[in-house]
mmCIF file of C-alpha atoms and ligand atoms in Angstrom:
data_model
loop_
_atom_site.group_PDB
_atom_site.id
_atom_site.type_symbol
_atom_site.label_atom_id
_atom_site.label_comp_id
_atom_site.label_asym_id
_atom_site.label_seq_id
_atom_site.Cartn_x
_atom_site.Cartn_y
_atom_site.Cartn_z
ATOM 1 C CA MET A 1103 46.523 -1.866 0.160
ATOM 2 C CA GLN A 1104 43.843 -0.640 -1.956
ATOM 3 C CA ASP A 1105 40.018 -1.170 -0.570
ATOM 4 C CA ARG A 1106 38.060 -4.097 -2.588
ATOM 5 C CA PHE A 1107 35.134 -1.701 -2.729
ATOM 6 C CA THR A 1108 34.224 1.772 -4.007
ATOM 7 C CA PRO A 1109 32.387 4.095 -1.620
ATOM 8 C CA ARG A 1110 29.061 3.903 -3.187
ATOM 9 C CA GLN A 1111 29.791 -0.184 -3.092
ATOM 10 C CA GLN A 1112 30.620 -0.052 0.315
ATOM 11 C CA LEU A 1113 27.117 2.200 1.201
ATOM 12 C CA GLN A 1114 25.003 -0.189 -0.623
ATOM 13 C CA ALA A 1115 26.556 -3.269 1.239
ATOM 14 C CA GLU A 1116 25.804 -1.543 4.460
ATOM 15 C CA VAL A 1117 22.244 -0.299 3.597
ATOM 16 C CA THR A 1118 19.241 -2.961 4.868
ATOM 17 C CA ARG A 1119 15.763 -1.752 3.144
ATOM 18 C CA ILE A 1120 12.802 -1.740 4.061
ATOM 19 C CA GLY A 1121 10.311 -4.356 2.092
ATOM 20 C CA VAL A 1122 7.221 -2.516 0.906
ATOM 21 C CA PHE A 1123 4.996 -4.616 -1.169
ATOM 22 C CA ASP A 1124 1.298 -4.323 -2.990
ATOM 23 C CA SER A 1125 -0.368 -5.902 -6.368
ATOM 24 C CA GLY A 1126 0.719 -3.044 -8.352
ATOM 25 C CA VAL A 1127 1.217 0.582 -8.399
ATOM 26 C CA GLY A 1128 -1.051 1.125 -5.209
ATOM 27 C CA GLY A 1129 1.814 0.648 -2.892
ATOM 28 C CA LEU A 1130 3.616 3.572 -4.350
ATOM 29 C CA THR A 1131 1.193 5.876 -2.266
ATOM 30 C CA VAL A 1132 2.684 4.302 0.719
ATOM 31 C CA LEU A 1133 6.498 4.996 -0.802
ATOM 32 C CA GLN A 1134 5.557 8.422 -1.510
ATOM 33 C CA GLU A 1135 4.933 8.701 2.231
ATOM 34 C CA VAL A 1136 8.602 6.400 3.021
ATOM 35 C CA TYR A 1137 10.252 9.285 0.910
ATOM 36 C CA ARG A 1138 8.587 12.276 3.211
ATOM 37 C CA GLN A 1139 8.438 11.272 6.710
ATOM 38 C CA LEU A 1140 11.679 8.447 6.402
ATOM 39 C CA PRO A 1141 13.907 10.395 3.772
ATOM 40 C CA HIS A 1142 17.019 8.211 5.262
ATOM 41 C CA GLU A 1143 15.352 5.095 4.281
ATOM 42 C CA SER A 1144 16.043 2.777 1.519
ATOM 43 C CA VAL A 1145 13.267 0.633 -0.127
ATOM 44 C CA LEU A 1146 12.962 -2.663 -1.836
ATOM 45 C CA TYR A 1147 9.651 -2.051 -3.712
ATOM 46 C CA PHE A 1148 7.714 -5.049 -4.812
ATOM 47 C CA GLY A 1149 4.339 -5.174 -7.302
ATOM 48 C CA ASP A 1150 2.911 -8.619 -7.873
ATOM 49 C CA THR A 1151 1.653 -7.184 -11.149
ATOM 50 C CA ALA A 1152 1.375 -10.434 -12.796
ATOM 51 C CA ARG A 1153 -1.254 -11.500 -10.711
ATOM 52 C CA VAL A 1154 -2.904 -7.903 -9.848
ATOM 53 C CA PRO A 1155 -5.508 -7.788 -8.981
ATOM 54 C CA TYR A 1156 -5.779 -9.275 -5.583
ATOM 55 C CA GLY A 1157 -9.092 -7.817 -4.212
ATOM 56 C CA THR A 1158 -11.160 -10.552 -6.227
ATOM 57 C CA ARG A 1159 -9.177 -13.293 -5.310
ATOM 58 C CA SER A 1160 -9.776 -15.935 -2.626
ATOM 59 C CA ALA A 1161 -8.448 -15.610 0.954
ATOM 60 C CA ALA A 1162 -6.310 -18.572 0.365
ATOM 61 C CA GLU A 1163 -4.731 -17.147 -2.599
ATOM 62 C CA ILE A 1164 -4.297 -14.076 -1.034
ATOM 63 C CA ILE A 1165 -1.969 -15.554 1.798
ATOM 64 C CA GLN A 1166 -0.264 -17.504 -0.661
ATOM 65 C CA PHE A 1167 0.838 -14.862 -2.531
ATOM 66 C CA THR A 1168 1.736 -12.651 0.813
ATOM 67 C CA ARG A 1169 3.734 -15.721 2.146
ATOM 68 C CA GLU A 1170 5.604 -16.204 -1.408
ATOM 69 C CA THR A 1171 6.582 -12.196 -1.309
ATOM 70 C CA LEU A 1172 7.257 -12.370 2.633
ATOM 71 C CA ASP A 1173 9.879 -15.529 1.751
ATOM 72 C CA TRP A 1174 11.230 -13.605 -0.974
ATOM 73 C CA MET A 1175 11.673 -10.269 1.020
ATOM 74 C CA VAL A 1176 13.530 -12.614 3.846
ATOM 75 C CA SER A 1177 15.590 -13.454 1.347
ATOM 76 C CA GLN A 1178 16.691 -10.186 0.557
ATOM 77 C CA ARG A 1179 17.406 -9.636 3.996
ATOM 78 C CA VAL A 1180 15.023 -6.554 4.530
ATOM 79 C CA LYS A 1181 14.595 -5.272 8.204
ATOM 80 C CA MET A 1182 10.990 -4.720 8.080
ATOM 81 C CA ALA A 1183 8.108 -5.185 5.751
ATOM 82 C CA ILE A 1184 5.315 -2.923 5.113
ATOM 83 C CA MET A 1185 2.194 -4.399 3.521
ATOM 84 C CA ALA A 1186 1.177 -1.702 1.236
ATOM 85 C CA CYS A 1187 -1.834 -3.624 0.559
ATOM 86 C CA ASN A 1188 -5.251 -3.240 2.409
ATOM 87 C CA THR A 1189 -6.190 -6.616 0.806
ATOM 88 C CA SER A 1190 -3.365 -8.288 2.287
ATOM 89 C CA SER A 1191 -3.390 -6.501 5.340
ATOM 90 C CA ALA A 1192 -7.155 -7.682 5.718
ATOM 91 C CA LEU A 1193 -6.712 -11.257 4.849
ATOM 92 C CA ALA A 1194 -3.426 -12.162 5.617
ATOM 93 C CA LEU A 1195 -1.655 -10.318 8.041
ATOM 94 C CA GLU A 1196 -2.706 -11.799 11.369
ATOM 95 C CA ILE A 1197 -1.839 -15.168 9.763
ATOM 96 C CA VAL A 1198 1.437 -14.744 8.539
ATOM 97 C CA ARG A 1199 2.774 -11.960 11.163
ATOM 98 C CA SER A 1200 3.966 -14.794 13.642
ATOM 99 C CA GLU A 1201 5.837 -17.084 10.658
ATOM 100 C CA TYR A 1202 8.454 -14.742 10.307
ATOM 101 C CA ASP A 1203 11.008 -13.281 12.220
ATOM 102 C CA LEU A 1204 10.471 -9.499 10.945
ATOM 103 C CA PRO A 1205 8.282 -6.480 11.806
ATOM 104 C CA ILE A 1206 5.746 -6.682 9.200
ATOM 105 C CA LEU A 1207 3.098 -3.631 9.458
ATOM 106 C CA GLY A 1208 -0.223 -3.360 7.549
ATOM 107 C CA VAL A 1209 -1.995 -0.328 6.572
ATOM 108 C CA ILE A 1210 -5.715 -1.008 8.090
ATOM 109 C CA LEU A 1211 -5.068 -0.616 11.812
ATOM 110 C CA PRO A 1212 -3.374 2.500 11.714
ATOM 111 C CA GLY A 1213 -5.716 3.641 8.694
ATOM 112 C CA ALA A 1214 -9.027 2.958 10.887
ATOM 113 C CA ARG A 1215 -7.534 4.575 13.891
ATOM 114 C CA ALA A 1216 -7.168 7.736 12.362
ATOM 115 C CA ALA A 1217 -10.629 7.486 10.503
ATOM 116 C CA ALA A 1218 -11.782 6.380 14.476
ATOM 117 C CA PHE A 1219 -10.437 9.681 15.828
ATOM 118 C CA GLN A 1220 -11.605 11.873 13.373
ATOM 119 C CA GLY A 1221 -15.205 11.101 12.123
ATOM 120 C CA GLN A 1222 -18.338 9.499 13.018
ATOM 121 C CA ARG A 1223 -19.942 9.252 10.012
ATOM 122 C CA ILE A 1224 -17.202 7.032 8.227
ATOM 123 C CA GLY A 1225 -17.127 5.487 4.689
ATOM 124 C CA VAL A 1226 -14.770 2.917 3.406
ATOM 125 C CA ILE A 1227 -13.943 2.480 0.079
ATOM 126 C CA ALA A 1228 -12.302 -1.077 -1.003
ATOM 127 C CA THR A 1229 -11.626 -4.016 -2.623
ATOM 128 C CA PRO A 1230 -14.482 -6.571 -2.952
ATOM 129 C CA ALA A 1231 -12.005 -8.750 -0.549
ATOM 130 C CA THR A 1232 -11.581 -6.554 2.093
ATOM 131 C CA VAL A 1233 -15.152 -5.307 2.314
ATOM 132 C CA GLN A 1234 -15.983 -8.713 2.891
ATOM 133 C CA SER A 1235 -13.874 -9.195 5.682
ATOM 134 C CA ASP A 1236 -15.024 -6.519 7.629
ATOM 135 C CA ALA A 1237 -11.501 -5.858 9.009
ATOM 136 C CA TYR A 1238 -12.180 -1.708 9.190
ATOM 137 C CA LEU A 1239 -15.056 -2.208 10.474
ATOM 138 C CA HIS A 1240 -14.018 -4.255 13.389
ATOM 139 C CA ALA A 1241 -11.210 -1.881 13.776
ATOM 140 C CA ILE A 1242 -12.709 1.461 13.199
ATOM 141 C CA GLN A 1243 -15.388 0.238 16.023
ATOM 142 C CA GLU A 1244 -12.921 -1.031 18.297
ATOM 143 C CA ALA A 1245 -11.316 2.558 18.378
ATOM 144 C CA ASN A 1246 -14.621 4.316 18.676
ATOM 145 C CA PRO A 1247 -17.595 2.086 19.259
ATOM 146 C CA HIS A 1248 -19.839 4.917 18.495
ATOM 147 C CA ALA A 1249 -18.606 5.663 15.030
ATOM 148 C CA GLU A 1250 -21.220 4.761 11.858
ATOM 149 C CA VAL A 1251 -19.454 3.046 9.089
ATOM 150 C CA TRP A 1252 -20.371 2.006 5.479
ATOM 151 C CA GLN A 1253 -17.959 0.233 3.101
ATOM 152 C CA VAL A 1254 -18.229 -0.052 -0.659
ATOM 153 C CA ALA A 1255 -16.666 -2.455 -2.786
ATOM 154 C CA CYS A 1256 -15.217 -0.984 -5.899
ATOM 155 C CA PRO A 1257 -14.360 -3.875 -7.750
ATOM 156 C CA GLU A 1258 -13.663 -1.385 -10.809
ATOM 157 C CA PHE A 1259 -11.190 1.184 -9.596
ATOM 158 C CA VAL A 1260 -8.003 -0.995 -9.594
ATOM 159 C CA PRO A 1261 -7.824 -2.240 -13.623
ATOM 160 C CA ILE A 1262 -8.806 1.102 -14.178
ATOM 161 C CA ILE A 1263 -5.383 2.587 -12.316
ATOM 162 C CA GLU A 1264 -3.298 -0.518 -13.364
ATOM 163 C CA ASN A 1265 -4.410 0.318 -17.058
ATOM 164 C CA ASN A 1266 -3.890 3.927 -16.980
ATOM 165 C CA ARG A 1267 -7.363 4.637 -17.604
ATOM 166 C CA LEU A 1268 -7.950 7.562 -14.692
ATOM 167 C CA GLN A 1269 -8.236 10.241 -17.064
ATOM 168 C CA GLU A 1270 -11.129 8.655 -19.112
ATOM 169 C CA PRO A 1271 -14.513 10.326 -18.546
ATOM 170 C CA ALA A 1272 -16.066 6.671 -18.251
ATOM 171 C CA THR A 1273 -13.803 6.760 -14.352
ATOM 172 C CA LEU A 1274 -15.695 9.636 -13.018
ATOM 173 C CA GLU A 1275 -18.972 8.158 -13.916
ATOM 174 C CA ILE A 1276 -17.854 4.773 -12.236
ATOM 175 C CA ALA A 1277 -16.190 6.733 -9.107
ATOM 176 C CA LYS A 1278 -19.792 8.807 -9.077
ATOM 177 C CA GLN A 1279 -21.986 5.391 -9.026
ATOM 178 C CA TYR A 1280 -19.375 3.443 -5.860
ATOM 179 C CA LEU A 1281 -19.577 6.846 -3.893
ATOM 180 C CA GLN A 1282 -23.228 7.774 -4.182
ATOM 181 C CA PRO A 1283 -24.469 5.399 -1.292
ATOM 182 C CA LEU A 1284 -21.658 6.916 0.946
ATOM 183 C CA LEU A 1285 -22.735 10.493 -0.113
ATOM 184 C CA ASP A 1286 -26.270 9.383 0.385
ATOM 185 C CA ARG A 1287 -25.478 8.858 4.520
ATOM 186 C CA SER A 1288 -24.080 12.384 4.672
ATOM 187 C CA ILE A 1289 -20.347 10.676 5.659
ATOM 188 C CA ASP A 1290 -17.904 13.032 7.049
ATOM 189 C CA THR A 1291 -14.999 10.940 6.654
ATOM 190 C CA LEU A 1292 -13.886 8.955 4.070
ATOM 191 C CA VAL A 1293 -11.351 6.170 4.040
ATOM 192 C CA TYR A 1294 -9.147 4.846 1.426
ATOM 193 C CA GLY A 1295 -8.998 1.268 1.923
ATOM 194 C CA CYS A 1296 -7.027 0.203 -1.024
ATOM 195 C CA THR A 1297 -3.504 1.971 -1.515
ATOM 196 C CA HIS A 1298 -4.598 2.215 -5.060
ATOM 197 C CA TYR A 1299 -7.404 5.056 -4.241
ATOM 198 C CA PRO A 1300 -5.559 7.748 -3.597
ATOM 199 C CA HIS A 1301 -4.180 7.713 -7.192
ATOM 200 C CA LEU A 1302 -8.188 8.800 -7.642
ATOM 201 C CA GLU A 1303 -7.742 11.729 -5.337
ATOM 202 C CA PRO A 1304 -7.996 14.519 -8.256
ATOM 203 C CA ILE A 1305 -11.470 12.505 -9.730
ATOM 204 C CA LEU A 1306 -12.946 12.344 -5.848
ATOM 205 C CA ARG A 1307 -12.267 15.702 -5.092
ATOM 206 C CA LYS A 1308 -14.583 16.989 -8.299
ATOM 207 C CA PHE A 1309 -18.022 15.884 -6.552
ATOM 208 C CA VAL A 1310 -17.335 14.357 -2.960
ATOM 209 C CA PRO A 1311 -18.451 17.716 -0.777
ATOM 210 C CA ALA A 1312 -15.764 19.557 0.485
ATOM 211 C CA ASN A 1313 -16.326 18.848 4.110
ATOM 212 C CA VAL A 1314 -15.624 15.305 3.958
ATOM 213 C CA ARG A 1315 -12.497 14.102 5.379
ATOM 214 C CA PHE A 1316 -9.668 11.763 3.294
ATOM 215 C CA ILE A 1317 -8.110 9.432 5.162
ATOM 216 C CA ASN A 1318 -4.531 7.786 3.318
ATOM 217 C CA PRO A 1319 -3.716 5.230 5.759
ATOM 218 C CA ALA A 1320 -0.511 5.257 3.910
ATOM 219 C CA ILE A 1321 0.438 8.273 6.345
ATOM 220 C CA HIS A 1322 -0.719 6.431 9.432
ATOM 221 C CA VAL A 1323 1.206 3.122 8.420
ATOM 222 C CA VAL A 1324 4.353 5.099 7.625
ATOM 223 C CA ASN A 1325 4.154 6.861 10.840
ATOM 224 C CA ALA A 1326 3.533 3.765 12.469
ATOM 225 C CA ALA A 1327 7.031 2.421 10.532
ATOM 226 C CA THR A 1328 8.498 5.206 12.455
ATOM 227 C CA LYS A 1329 7.902 4.710 15.594
ATOM 228 C CA GLU A 1330 8.414 0.860 14.949
ATOM 229 C CA LEU A 1331 11.791 1.452 13.717
ATOM 230 C CA ASN A 1332 12.894 3.708 16.476
ATOM 231 C CA LEU A 1333 11.523 1.800 19.564
ATOM 232 C CA LEU A 1334 13.791 -1.596 17.378
ATOM 233 C CA GLY A 1335 16.708 0.656 17.083
ATOM 234 C CA ILE A 1336 16.805 -0.055 13.569
ATOM 235 C CA ASN A 1337 16.283 3.319 11.930
ATOM 236 C CA SER A 1338 18.690 4.336 9.344
ATOM 237 C CA ASN A 1339 20.955 7.393 9.968
ATOM 238 C CA ILE A 1340 23.388 7.242 6.605
ATOM 239 C CA GLU A 1341 22.068 8.431 3.115
ATOM 240 C CA ALA A 1342 19.170 6.350 1.241
ATOM 241 C CA ILE A 1343 19.987 5.061 -1.841
ATOM 242 C CA PRO A 1344 17.619 4.495 -4.423
ATOM 243 C CA THR A 1345 14.687 2.401 -4.545
ATOM 244 C CA LYS A 1346 14.938 -0.828 -5.824
ATOM 245 C CA PHE A 1347 11.644 -1.428 -8.159
ATOM 246 C CA ILE A 1348 10.672 -5.333 -8.693
ATOM 247 C CA VAL A 1349 7.878 -6.657 -10.181
ATOM 248 C CA SER A 1350 6.399 -9.910 -11.192
ATOM 249 C CA GLY A 1351 4.696 -8.888 -14.511
ATOM 250 C CA ASP A 1352 5.936 -6.679 -17.282
ATOM 251 C CA PRO A 1353 8.383 -3.945 -16.100
ATOM 252 C CA GLN A 1354 8.190 -1.489 -18.542
ATOM 253 C CA GLN A 1355 4.721 -0.974 -18.403
ATOM 254 C CA PHE A 1356 4.963 -0.953 -14.453
ATOM 255 C CA ALA A 1357 7.661 1.924 -14.987
ATOM 256 C CA ASN A 1358 5.573 3.979 -17.380
ATOM 257 C CA LEU A 1359 2.655 3.974 -15.452
ATOM 258 C CA ALA A 1360 4.569 4.697 -12.133
ATOM 259 C CA ALA A 1361 6.295 7.208 -13.820
ATOM 260 C CA GLN A 1362 3.243 10.176 -13.241
ATOM 261 C CA TRP A 1363 3.180 9.408 -9.482
ATOM 262 C CA LEU A 1364 7.387 9.906 -8.900
ATOM 263 C CA PRO A 1365 9.566 12.545 -9.668
ATOM 264 C CA THR A 1366 12.806 10.441 -11.267
ATOM 265 C CA GLN A 1367 12.496 7.781 -14.047
ATOM 266 C CA LEU A 1368 12.484 3.967 -12.360
ATOM 267 C CA VAL A 1369 14.653 1.267 -13.289
ATOM 268 C CA VAL A 1370 12.553 -1.885 -12.637
ATOM 269 C CA GLU A 1371 13.214 -5.340 -12.781
ATOM 270 C CA GLN A 1372 11.438 -8.720 -13.158
ATOM 271 C CA ILE A 1373 11.667 -11.844 -10.936
ATOM 272 C CA ALA A 1374 9.055 -14.291 -10.853
ATOM 273 C CA LEU A 1375 7.697 -15.867 -7.359
ATOM 274 C CA GLY A 1376 7.232 -19.170 -7.487
ATOM 275 C CA LEU A 1377 4.586 -21.700 -5.711
ATOM 276 C CA ARG A 1378 5.135 -21.710 -2.188
ATOM 277 C CA LEU A 1379 5.532 -25.780 -0.829
HETATM 278 N N1 DGL B 786 -3.651 -1.958 -3.408
HETATM 279 C C1 DGL B 786 -4.176 -2.907 -2.935
HETATM 280 C C2 DGL B 786 -4.895 -2.776 -1.565
HETATM 281 O O1 DGL B 786 -4.713 -1.934 -0.692
HETATM 282 C C3 DGL B 786 -4.759 -4.169 -3.904
HETATM 283 C C4 DGL B 786 -5.595 -4.392 -4.762
HETATM 284 C C5 DGL B 786 -5.931 -4.859 -5.615
HETATM 285 O O2 DGL B 786 -5.082 -5.855 -6.041
HETATM 286 O O3 DGL B 786 -7.004 -5.484 -5.389
HETATM 287 O O4 DGL B 786 -5.961 -3.589 -1.778
#
């Protein structure tokens, strides 16, 4: 009797993906690390682009959006979720983690630990909500009580990146203004406290002194995910299938923007995440 499924369909049916989510293209910096460190894992990527930015929203909104995303990810049967968003990780992770029968990882703890082990004078750039939460300050000082930490909120960075304005001359000037208070403190380490910000690296490298170490929490959260997958025995040993990209806003706009950081042309679908009752 002939098989009901083609080999490709059979493979797709067997694959369980890791869910990676953010408000927009910031989570792509985490996705790139998944590709590098976990090449066998398949990913379901969600960007809540209809509601970006998260960083200037209230805690109640951020928690609600995070729950809606996780509810949907569970309905898609992901085996793990990575909050590729510092704002959700800072405001929602500890509240929602116990509500789901799913391993959920956030970016702040792995990033803060990496910073605490490598630096003494640490600058954190992040969204206003993340800075206000002091999540990095507490996590860094818990790992290294002697570390000095300064945080700067950078509300304009996410709109600049989401609207594809990285190359405009004004972006360099805005970046210099945000970073100056940290450079005045002679930081030795700079933490990207928002997953969008590694996209700014070519601009920041133009004026941040070469002795300042950049900490990209994406590297460290994927490292933590690798350990967790192994520990739970749910790591993939079959070939990865292409990432599924879903957004809540305009799929074409996301595909065009994301193309500058990813090697292949993306197929992006749209969903609407409803209000959670
Ligand atoms: N990329 C996210 C973060 O790491 C969200 C930024 C935003 O939407 O304001 O905080």
